Short mmCIF file of C-alpha atoms in Angstrom, two decimals:
data_model
loop_
_atom_site.label_atom_id
_atom_site.label_comp_id
_atom_site.label_asym_id
_atom_site.label_seq_id
_atom_site.Cartn_x
_atom_site.Cartn_y
_atom_site.Cartn_z
CA MET G 1 11.38 -23.62 -22.31
CA ALA G 2 8.53 -26.07 -21.99
CA GLN G 3 6.52 -25.67 -25.18
CA ASP G 4 3.46 -27.50 -23.86
CA LYS G 5 2.74 -24.91 -21.17
CA PRO G 6 0.66 -21.77 -21.76
CA CYS G 7 2.64 -18.54 -21.87
CA ALA G 8 2.46 -15.80 -19.26
CA LEU G 9 3.97 -12.32 -19.34
CA ILE G 10 5.73 -10.77 -16.33
CA SER G 11 7.69 -7.56 -15.87
CA GLU G 12 11.05 -9.02 -14.86
CA VAL G 13 12.81 -11.44 -12.56
CA GLY G 14 14.41 -9.63 -9.64
CA GLY G 15 14.75 -5.87 -9.47
CA GLU G 16 11.25 -4.40 -9.27
CA GLY G 17 9.70 -7.61 -10.56
CA PHE G 18 9.18 -11.07 -9.09
CA ILE G 19 11.58 -12.81 -6.77
CA GLN G 20 13.04 -16.04 -8.12
CA GLU G 21 11.00 -18.18 -5.74
CA ALA G 22 7.82 -16.67 -7.14
CA VAL G 23 8.93 -17.29 -10.74
CA ASP G 24 9.69 -20.91 -9.88
CA ILE G 25 6.06 -21.32 -8.74
CA MET G 26 4.81 -19.81 -11.99
CA LYS G 27 7.03 -22.06 -14.08
CA GLN G 28 5.28 -25.13 -12.72
CA HIS G 29 2.28 -24.24 -14.91
CA PHE G 30 3.42 -21.54 -17.33
CA GLN G 31 6.13 -20.68 -19.78
CA ILE G 32 7.30 -17.33 -18.41
CA ILE G 33 8.17 -14.47 -20.75
CA THR G 34 9.65 -11.27 -19.35
CA HIS G 35 8.63 -7.91 -20.77
CA GLN G 36 12.11 -7.44 -22.18
CA GLU G 37 11.95 -10.81 -23.95
CA PHE G 38 8.55 -9.87 -25.32
CA LEU G 39 9.86 -6.58 -26.73
CA GLN G 40 12.83 -8.35 -28.32
CA ASN G 41 10.66 -11.09 -29.83
CA PRO G 42 7.20 -9.74 -30.77
CA SER G 43 6.24 -13.11 -32.29
CA LEU G 44 5.64 -14.31 -28.73
CA SER G 45 2.60 -12.02 -28.50
CA SER G 46 0.20 -14.57 -30.00
CA LYS G 47 1.12 -17.11 -27.32
CA ILE G 48 0.62 -15.04 -24.17
CA GLN G 49 -2.63 -15.93 -22.41
CA VAL G 50 -1.99 -14.46 -18.95
CA VAL G 51 -0.28 -11.34 -17.61
CA PHE G 52 0.97 -11.61 -14.05
CA LEU G 53 0.84 -8.03 -12.81
CA TRP G 54 3.06 -6.96 -9.89
CA ASP G 55 3.25 -3.40 -8.57
CA ASN G 56 1.42 -2.29 -11.72
CA LYS G 57 4.18 -3.72 -13.92
CA PRO G 58 4.14 -4.30 -16.81
CA GLN G 59 1.89 -1.29 -17.27
CA ILE G 60 -1.40 -2.27 -18.85
CA GLU G 61 -1.63 0.18 -21.72
CA PRO G 62 -3.84 -0.02 -24.85
CA SER G 63 -0.78 -0.75 -27.00
CA LEU G 64 0.10 -3.78 -24.86
CA ILE G 65 -3.47 -5.09 -24.80
CA SER G 66 -3.87 -4.76 -28.57
CA SER G 67 -0.64 -6.72 -29.10
CA LEU G 68 -1.84 -9.73 -27.07
CA PRO G 69 -4.66 -11.34 -29.09
CA ALA G 70 -4.71 -14.52 -26.96
CA LEU G 71 -4.83 -12.74 -23.60
CA LYS G 72 -7.47 -14.19 -21.28
CA LEU G 73 -6.53 -12.90 -17.82
CA ILE G 74 -4.67 -10.15 -16.03
CA ALA G 75 -3.78 -11.69 -12.67
CA ASN G 76 -3.09 -8.84 -10.29
CA GLY G 77 -0.84 -9.34 -7.28
CA GLY G 78 -2.61 -7.70 -4.33
CA VAL G 79 -6.15 -6.59 -3.62
CA GLY G 80 -6.28 -3.09 -5.09
CA ILE G 81 -7.25 -2.93 -8.77
CA ASP G 82 -7.77 0.84 -9.07
CA HIS G 83 -5.07 0.93 -11.78
CA LEU G 84 -7.15 -1.27 -14.10
CA ASP G 85 -10.28 -0.47 -16.14
CA ILE G 86 -12.13 -3.68 -15.30
CA ALA G 87 -15.22 -2.95 -17.37
CA HIS G 88 -13.24 -2.05 -20.50
CA LEU G 89 -11.02 -5.10 -20.20
CA LYS G 90 -14.02 -7.37 -19.77
CA SER G 91 -15.62 -5.86 -22.87
CA LEU G 92 -12.51 -7.03 -24.72
CA GLY G 93 -12.92 -10.54 -23.32
CA ILE G 94 -10.12 -10.11 -20.79
CA ARG G 95 -10.80 -11.08 -17.18
CA VAL G 96 -9.10 -9.61 -14.11
CA SER G 97 -8.30 -11.36 -10.84
CA ASN G 98 -6.70 -10.28 -7.58
CA THR G 99 -5.43 -11.95 -4.40
CA PRO G 100 -7.80 -11.16 -1.52
CA HIS G 101 -7.49 -12.68 1.94
CA VAL G 102 -3.92 -13.96 1.52
CA VAL G 103 -2.61 -10.42 2.11
CA SER G 104 -4.81 -9.70 5.12
CA ASN G 105 -2.57 -10.86 7.95
CA ALA G 106 0.58 -9.18 6.67
CA THR G 107 -1.25 -5.92 5.96
CA ALA G 108 -2.95 -5.93 9.36
CA ASP G 109 0.42 -6.58 10.99
CA MET G 110 1.81 -3.56 9.13
CA ALA G 111 -1.05 -1.37 10.32
CA MET G 112 -0.37 -2.29 13.95
CA GLY G 113 3.37 -1.92 13.43
CA LEU G 114 2.93 1.61 12.12
CA LEU G 115 0.49 2.42 14.91
CA LEU G 116 2.90 1.20 17.60
CA ALA G 117 5.95 2.81 16.01
CA SER G 118 4.21 6.17 15.84
CA ALA G 119 2.64 5.98 19.29
CA ARG G 120 5.87 4.97 21.03
CA ARG G 121 8.11 7.10 18.76
CA ILE G 122 10.25 4.11 17.92
CA VAL G 123 11.88 5.61 14.81
CA GLU G 124 12.82 8.78 16.67
CA GLY G 125 14.21 6.71 19.52
CA HIS G 126 16.32 4.67 17.12
CA LEU G 127 17.76 7.83 15.55
CA ILE G 128 18.69 9.16 18.99
CA CYS G 129 20.42 5.90 19.90
CA VAL G 130 22.54 5.73 16.73
CA ASP G 131 23.34 9.47 16.62
CA PRO G 132 27.13 9.83 17.17
CA ASN G 133 26.46 12.97 19.23
CA THR G 134 24.20 11.20 21.74
CA THR G 135 25.77 11.06 25.19
CA LYS G 136 22.61 10.60 27.22
CA PHE G 137 18.98 9.75 26.53
CA PRO G 138 16.36 12.50 26.84
CA ARG G 139 13.48 11.70 29.17
CA THR G 140 11.17 14.01 27.26
CA GLN G 141 10.70 11.38 24.53
CA MET G 142 7.20 10.59 25.70
CA GLY G 143 4.96 8.38 23.61
CA PHE G 144 1.23 7.72 23.57
CA GLU G 145 -0.34 4.80 25.42
CA VAL G 146 -1.75 2.17 23.06
CA THR G 147 -3.22 -0.26 25.55
CA GLY G 148 -6.74 0.78 26.47
CA SER G 149 -6.92 3.51 23.82
CA THR G 150 -9.63 3.83 21.15
CA LEU G 151 -9.03 2.40 17.70
CA GLY G 152 -11.22 3.63 14.83
CA ILE G 153 -11.16 1.54 11.68
CA ILE G 154 -12.55 2.96 8.45
CA GLY G 155 -13.10 0.02 6.12
CA MET G 156 -14.05 -3.14 8.00
CA GLY G 157 -13.45 -5.69 5.29
CA HIS G 158 -11.18 -8.69 5.69
CA ILE G 159 -8.11 -6.58 6.47
CA GLY G 160 -10.03 -4.20 8.72
CA PHE G 161 -11.37 -7.13 10.72
CA LYS G 162 -7.84 -8.50 11.15
CA ILE G 163 -6.73 -5.09 12.42
CA ALA G 164 -9.60 -5.14 14.91
CA GLN G 165 -8.46 -8.55 16.15
CA ARG G 166 -4.99 -7.17 16.79
CA GLY G 167 -6.37 -4.07 18.48
CA ARG G 168 -8.45 -6.29 20.75
CA GLY G 169 -5.18 -7.92 21.84
CA PHE G 170 -4.10 -4.51 23.15
CA ASP G 171 -7.37 -4.07 25.04
CA MET G 172 -8.32 -1.26 22.68
CA LYS G 173 -11.86 -0.03 22.29
CA ILE G 174 -12.78 -0.88 18.68
CA LEU G 175 -14.94 1.46 16.60
CA TYR G 176 -15.57 0.94 12.90
CA HIS G 177 -17.21 2.57 9.91
CA ASN G 178 -18.06 0.53 6.83
CA ARG G 179 -20.44 0.64 3.88
CA ASN G 180 -22.19 -2.37 5.36
CA ARG G 181 -22.46 -3.27 9.00
CA ARG G 182 -20.75 -6.52 10.01
CA SER G 183 -22.74 -9.34 11.56
CA TYR G 184 -23.54 -9.37 15.26
CA GLU G 185 -21.19 -12.34 15.64
CA ASP G 186 -18.30 -10.46 14.00
CA GLU G 187 -18.85 -7.43 16.19
CA GLN G 188 -18.95 -9.55 19.32
CA ALA G 189 -15.79 -11.43 18.31
CA VAL G 190 -13.69 -8.25 18.44
CA GLY G 191 -15.87 -6.05 20.64
CA ALA G 192 -16.47 -3.65 17.75
CA VAL G 193 -18.98 -0.79 17.80
CA TYR G 194 -20.46 0.27 14.45
CA PHE G 195 -20.57 3.95 13.44
CA LYS G 196 -22.78 4.66 10.45
CA ASN G 197 -21.37 8.19 10.40
CA LYS G 198 -17.58 8.29 10.05
CA GLU G 199 -17.46 11.83 11.46
CA GLU G 200 -18.58 10.54 14.86
CA LEU G 201 -15.87 7.89 14.78
CA LEU G 202 -13.22 10.49 13.94
CA ARG G 203 -14.18 12.54 17.00
CA GLU G 204 -13.73 9.62 19.39
CA ALA G 205 -10.75 7.63 18.06
CA ASP G 206 -7.20 7.94 19.35
CA PHE G 207 -5.96 6.06 16.28
CA VAL G 208 -7.76 6.12 12.93
CA VAL G 209 -6.74 3.35 10.54
CA LEU G 210 -7.76 3.52 6.89
CA ALA G 211 -8.34 0.10 5.30
CA VAL G 212 -10.53 0.86 2.29
CA ASN G 213 -10.19 0.12 -1.41
CA LEU G 214 -9.54 3.11 -3.65
CA THR G 215 -12.74 3.96 -5.51
CA PRO G 216 -14.25 7.23 -6.73
CA GLU G 217 -16.17 7.30 -3.42
CA THR G 218 -13.06 6.86 -1.24
CA THR G 219 -10.74 9.18 -3.17
CA GLY G 220 -10.07 12.12 -0.84
CA LEU G 221 -12.07 10.40 1.90
CA ILE G 222 -9.96 12.15 4.54
CA GLY G 223 -9.54 15.85 3.96
CA HIS G 224 -9.52 19.15 5.85
CA LYS G 225 -12.95 18.60 7.38
CA GLU G 226 -12.25 15.06 8.56
CA LEU G 227 -8.84 15.91 9.99
CA SER G 228 -10.29 18.87 11.87
CA LEU G 229 -12.73 16.52 13.60
CA MET G 230 -9.98 14.29 14.98
CA LYS G 231 -8.51 14.73 18.44
CA PRO G 232 -5.31 16.82 18.63
CA THR G 233 -3.75 13.74 20.24
CA ALA G 234 -4.93 11.39 17.46
CA THR G 235 -2.87 9.53 14.90
CA LEU G 236 -3.87 8.71 11.31
CA VAL G 237 -2.64 5.38 9.93
CA ASN G 238 -3.06 4.69 6.21
CA ILE G 239 -2.43 1.24 4.76
CA SER G 240 -4.92 1.52 1.89
CA ARG G 241 -3.98 3.92 -0.94
CA GLY G 242 -2.37 7.33 -0.94
CA ARG G 243 -5.24 9.00 -2.81
CA VAL G 244 -7.64 8.14 0.02
CA VAL G 245 -6.10 11.06 1.91
CA ASP G 246 -5.87 14.66 0.76
CA GLN G 247 -2.11 15.00 1.31
CA ASP G 248 -2.12 18.80 1.28
CA ALA G 249 -4.72 18.75 4.04
CA LEU G 250 -2.66 16.18 5.94
CA VAL G 251 0.50 18.27 5.72
CA GLU G 252 -1.39 21.27 7.09
CA ALA G 253 -2.91 19.22 9.90
CA LEU G 254 0.49 17.84 10.91
CA GLN G 255 2.21 21.21 10.70
CA ASN G 256 -0.50 22.91 12.78
CA ARG G 257 -0.73 19.97 15.20
CA THR G 258 -4.41 19.56 14.36
CA ILE G 259 -3.57 15.88 14.85
CA ARG G 260 -0.60 14.45 16.71
CA ALA G 261 0.92 12.26 14.01
CA ALA G 262 0.50 10.16 10.87
CA ALA G 263 1.92 6.78 9.91
CA LEU G 264 1.72 5.99 6.21
CA ASP G 265 2.52 2.89 4.22
CA VAL G 266 1.09 4.57 1.12
CA THR G 267 1.41 8.02 -0.42
CA TYR G 268 0.69 9.69 -3.73
CA PRO G 269 2.85 9.48 -5.72
CA GLU G 270 5.15 6.70 -4.59
CA PRO G 271 7.83 7.59 -3.78
CA LEU G 272 7.11 11.19 -2.86
CA PRO G 273 8.90 13.76 -5.05
CA ARG G 274 12.23 15.09 -3.89
CA ILE G 275 15.09 17.17 -5.21
CA ILE G 276 18.27 15.21 -5.79
CA CYS G 277 21.45 17.25 -5.81
CA GLN G 278 24.19 15.78 -7.96
CA LEU G 279 27.80 16.87 -7.61
CA LEU G 280 29.35 16.48 -11.06
CA LEU G 281 33.03 15.58 -11.12
CA ASN G 282 33.71 18.09 -13.86
CA SER G 283 31.87 20.88 -12.08
CA ARG G 284 33.84 24.08 -11.67
CA LYS G 285 31.77 25.09 -8.68
CA ASP G 286 33.45 25.00 -5.35
CA PHE G 287 32.26 22.10 -3.15
CA TYR G 288 31.36 24.44 -0.30
CA THR G 289 29.08 26.54 -2.51
CA ILE G 290 27.24 23.48 -3.86
CA ILE G 291 26.34 21.99 -0.48
CA PRO G 292 24.44 25.07 0.81
CA ALA G 293 22.66 25.28 -2.54
CA CYS G 294 21.57 21.66 -2.12
CA THR G 295 20.33 22.46 1.36
CA LEU G 296 18.17 25.24 -0.04
CA LEU G 297 16.83 22.96 -2.75
CA ARG G 298 15.72 20.44 -0.15
CA THR G 299 12.88 22.82 0.68
CA ARG G 300 11.35 21.74 -2.63
CA ASP G 301 10.98 18.17 -1.40
CA HIS G 302 7.47 17.04 -0.57
CA PRO G 303 6.73 18.47 2.93
CA LEU G 304 5.80 15.05 4.33
CA LEU G 305 9.43 13.98 3.93
CA HIS G 306 10.61 16.42 6.58
CA LEU G 307 7.85 16.56 9.17
CA PRO G 308 8.92 15.13 12.55
CA ASN G 309 5.48 13.72 13.34
CA VAL G 310 5.12 11.40 10.35
CA ILE G 311 6.41 7.90 9.58
CA ILE G 312 6.47 6.71 5.97
CA THR G 313 7.18 3.19 4.77
CA PRO G 314 7.52 2.08 1.11
CA HIS G 315 4.12 0.45 0.51
CA SER G 316 5.42 -2.74 2.08
CA GLY G 317 2.29 -3.96 3.84
CA THR G 318 2.32 -7.30 2.02
CA ASP G 319 6.08 -7.67 1.80
CA THR G 320 6.82 -10.81 3.71
CA ALA G 321 8.28 -13.89 2.05
CA ALA G 322 5.37 -16.08 3.15
CA THR G 323 2.73 -13.65 1.91
CA ILE G 324 4.39 -13.11 -1.46
CA VAL G 325 4.50 -16.88 -2.02
CA LYS G 326 0.80 -17.16 -1.14
CA MET G 327 -0.04 -14.23 -3.43
CA VAL G 328 1.83 -15.73 -6.36
CA GLN G 329 0.26 -19.15 -5.83
CA THR G 330 -3.17 -17.50 -5.87
CA MET G 331 -2.27 -15.63 -9.06
CA VAL G 332 -1.17 -18.90 -10.66
CA ASP G 333 -4.37 -20.66 -9.58
CA ASN G 334 -6.39 -17.88 -11.18
CA GLY G 335 -4.27 -18.09 -14.33
CA VAL G 336 -4.63 -21.85 -14.66
CA ALA G 337 -8.42 -21.57 -14.29
CA ALA G 338 -8.59 -18.89 -16.97
CA VAL G 339 -6.50 -20.88 -19.44
CA GLN G 340 -8.55 -24.03 -18.84
CA GLY G 341 -11.84 -22.20 -19.25
CA GLN G 342 -12.87 -22.81 -15.64
CA GLN G 343 -14.40 -20.41 -13.13
CA ILE G 344 -11.69 -18.01 -11.95
CA PRO G 345 -11.53 -18.22 -8.12
CA ASN G 346 -10.77 -14.54 -7.52
CA GLU G 347 -12.21 -12.80 -10.54
CA VAL G 348 -12.91 -9.10 -10.03
CA GLN G 349 -16.22 -7.94 -11.43
CA PRO G 350 -16.73 -4.46 -12.91
#
């Protein structure tokens, strides 16, 4: 390993960690130490100046922080930093950065993909087509028209604006609610109408897309009241964080057809809890008694896993090769600035 480079800690290479291409980018400026290597060789702790955080791994716990006396920066992959206590870390002299803007296009694409898949029932159609029992296609598989419908965006930051641009391409009427109103020029660019009151937006939108950061103010932003205001033909799309939505209220709304559907790239927790039946080879139970028991246990899965009017994807809004490379390069740029004592381009303030 190059001894003249500053050291950076990562979770792992491959698996749930960084792809090799991302690690190769890091190695241009840093000596990379995996969490496992760190645990096996604690003497490395005094050398680590940056932690590259990916999918909240390695977990930033007090024990880890206290063991890294030279740590200057936690470089988070992605925009959301709700898993980090920014103020506390800064009080310890540790900065935090994220990767805004570079994730916007991929995340906005995911929002529109979920919207289209739900509206046109693409997943259900696929399952019909690959079902071995299908001999003809039902003509009752009616979807919802996207072109010309009303898109309501809650959270009109960089990602929200990109979603509006895509909605404009489908001739959608764009409504938005945000803490701060966008400029006249921004509104004109996408034909967006500002709603200071989100409840009014919920009443009018055919599709409601959530694109907010998770904060104390946005936790539980969509609950029983908000869902009850939406049209019975409306769809909720969430590409922000699972905790933004009261999931119990969402389950009830979907079951009772208070709203038509939901399309979720995020849930809480991730993945949703489920019962896993394991058939042990040394089990004395008859195979045919175990299978019905497993079927009964499935009822203990999270209800969202079995509702026909919901699509769930594995928090993959930023998961494209090009976006991951851009995210990692941004993380590295932030890390280099921190090590060199320069202004960190994407530092997150408390």
